[in-house]
Amino acid sequence: MRKKQRCIVCRKLSNDGIMINGRELCKSCEKRLLNIDINTDFYEYYKECIRKNIVNTTIRGEDIKCQDFHF
């Protein structure tokens, strides 16, 4: 079992969601994001949370490597 992390959207402790670039997105936020209409404020909020928490770490120059990933 991996260590619980806070969801990047709702900030609740979670260990059942998906990991994106080392950050957690809880299962309930993942489901909401998959079913949300892109023309809503909620979609913009989710997009902003993801941008702040994931994209900024990529821009800072961290190497992103997929371990043992093969096509």
PDB file of C-alpha atoms in Angstrom:
ATOM      1  CA  MET A   1       0.000   0.000   0.000  1.00  0.00           C
ATOM      2  CA  ARG A   2       1.386   3.385  -0.926  1.00  0.00           C
ATOM      3  CA  LYS A   3       1.470   6.362   1.399  1.00  0.00           C
ATOM      4  CA  LYS A   4      -1.656   8.527   1.405  1.00  0.00           C
ATOM      5  CA  GLN A   5      -1.343  11.839  -0.386  1.00  0.00           C
ATOM      6  CA  ARG A   6      -3.697  14.770  -0.703  1.00  0.00           C
ATOM      7  CA  CYS A   7      -5.768  15.005  -3.849  1.00  0.00           C
ATOM      8  CA  ILE A   8      -4.667  17.914  -6.034  1.00  0.00           C
ATOM      9  CA  VAL A   9      -8.297  19.005  -6.500  1.00  0.00           C
ATOM     10  CA  CYS A  10     -10.245  18.393  -3.261  1.00  0.00           C
ATOM     11  CA  ARG A  11      -7.211  18.150  -0.914  1.00  0.00           C
ATOM     12  CA  LYS A  12      -8.641  15.077   0.880  1.00  0.00           C
ATOM     13  CA  LEU A  13      -6.270  12.284   1.892  1.00  0.00           C
ATOM     14  CA  SER A  14      -6.429   9.475  -0.615  1.00  0.00           C
ATOM     15  CA  ASN A  15      -4.656   6.352  -1.786  1.00  0.00           C
ATOM     16  CA  ASP A  16      -7.228   5.000  -4.231  1.00  0.00           C
ATOM     17  CA  GLY A  17      -6.921   7.425  -7.132  1.00  0.00           C
ATOM     18  CA  ILE A  18      -4.488   7.837  -9.971  1.00  0.00           C
ATOM     19  CA  MET A  19      -0.986   9.244  -9.817  1.00  0.00           C
ATOM     20  CA  ILE A  20      -0.083  11.923 -12.341  1.00  0.00           C
ATOM     21  CA  ASN A  21       3.572  12.928 -12.362  1.00  0.00           C
ATOM     22  CA  GLY A  22       3.851  11.875  -8.708  1.00  0.00           C
ATOM     23  CA  ARG A  23       0.705  13.716  -7.584  1.00  0.00           C
ATOM     24  CA  GLU A  24      -2.577  12.131  -6.490  1.00  0.00           C
ATOM     25  CA  LEU A  25      -6.000  12.620  -8.075  1.00  0.00           C
ATOM     26  CA  CYS A  26      -8.572  10.843  -5.877  1.00  0.00           C
ATOM     27  CA  LYS A  27     -11.081   8.403  -7.338  1.00  0.00           C
ATOM     28  CA  SER A  28     -14.107  10.681  -6.815  1.00  0.00           C
ATOM     29  CA  CYS A  29     -12.411  13.688  -8.467  1.00  0.00           C
ATOM     30  CA  GLU A  30     -11.253  11.440 -11.295  1.00  0.00           C
ATOM     31  CA  LYS A  31     -14.854  10.291 -11.897  1.00  0.00           C
ATOM     32  CA  ARG A  32     -16.179  13.856 -11.753  1.00  0.00           C
ATOM     33  CA  LEU A  33     -13.505  15.042 -14.181  1.00  0.00           C
ATOM     34  CA  LEU A  34     -14.311  12.293 -16.670  1.00  0.00           C
ATOM     35  CA  ASN A  35     -18.021  13.166 -16.682  1.00  0.00           C
ATOM     36  CA  ILE A  36     -17.864  16.954 -16.507  1.00  0.00           C
ATOM     37  CA  ASP A  37     -19.060  19.307 -19.245  1.00  0.00           C
ATOM     38  CA  ILE A  38     -16.130  21.373 -20.509  1.00  0.00           C
ATOM     39  CA  ASN A  39     -18.263  24.523 -20.696  1.00  0.00           C
ATOM     40  CA  THR A  40     -18.648  24.862 -16.918  1.00  0.00           C
ATOM     41  CA  ASP A  41     -16.840  26.678 -14.139  1.00  0.00           C
ATOM     42  CA  PHE A  42     -16.147  23.311 -12.489  1.00  0.00           C
ATOM     43  CA  TYR A  43     -14.148  22.218 -15.522  1.00  0.00           C
ATOM     44  CA  GLU A  44     -12.104  25.418 -15.381  1.00  0.00           C
ATOM     45  CA  TYR A  45     -11.506  24.856 -11.649  1.00  0.00           C
ATOM     46  CA  TYR A  46     -10.289  21.285 -12.220  1.00  0.00           C
ATOM     47  CA  LYS A  47      -8.099  22.425 -15.103  1.00  0.00           C
ATOM     48  CA  GLU A  48      -6.557  25.162 -12.942  1.00  0.00           C
ATOM     49  CA  CYS A  49      -5.870  22.733 -10.067  1.00  0.00           C
ATOM     50  CA  ILE A  50      -4.140  20.335 -12.425  1.00  0.00           C
ATOM     51  CA  ARG A  51      -2.166  23.134 -14.048  1.00  0.00           C
ATOM     52  CA  LYS A  52      -0.971  24.501 -10.696  1.00  0.00           C
ATOM     53  CA  ASN A  53      -0.049  21.139  -9.218  1.00  0.00           C
ATOM     54  CA  ILE A  54       1.336  19.187 -12.142  1.00  0.00           C
ATOM     55  CA  VAL A  55       2.373  21.418 -15.022  1.00  0.00           C
ATOM     56  CA  ASN A  56       4.487  23.729 -12.854  1.00  0.00           C
ATOM     57  CA  THR A  57       6.677  20.850 -11.672  1.00  0.00           C
ATOM     58  CA  THR A  58       7.263  19.850 -15.286  1.00  0.00           C
ATOM     59  CA  ILE A  59       8.223  23.380 -16.314  1.00  0.00           C
ATOM     60  CA  ARG A  60      10.781  23.623 -13.513  1.00  0.00           C
ATOM     61  CA  GLY A  61      12.966  21.202 -15.412  1.00  0.00           C
ATOM     62  CA  GLU A  62      12.404  17.938 -13.606  1.00  0.00           C
ATOM     63  CA  ASP A  63      13.134  14.901 -15.721  1.00  0.00           C
ATOM     64  CA  ILE A  64       9.994  12.969 -16.544  1.00  0.00           C
ATOM     65  CA  LYS A  65      10.761   9.332 -17.140  1.00  0.00           C
ATOM     66  CA  CYS A  66       8.392   6.418 -17.510  1.00  0.00           C
ATOM     67  CA  GLN A  67      10.082   3.518 -15.782  1.00  0.00           C
ATOM     68  CA  ASP A  68      10.229   0.370 -17.891  1.00  0.00           C
ATOM     69  CA  PHE A  69       7.683   1.715 -20.364  1.00  0.00           C
ATOM     70  CA  HIS A  70       7.683   0.071 -23.790  1.00  0.00           C
ATOM     71  CA  PHE A  71       5.407   0.439 -26.809  1.00  0.00           C
TER      72      PHE A  71
END
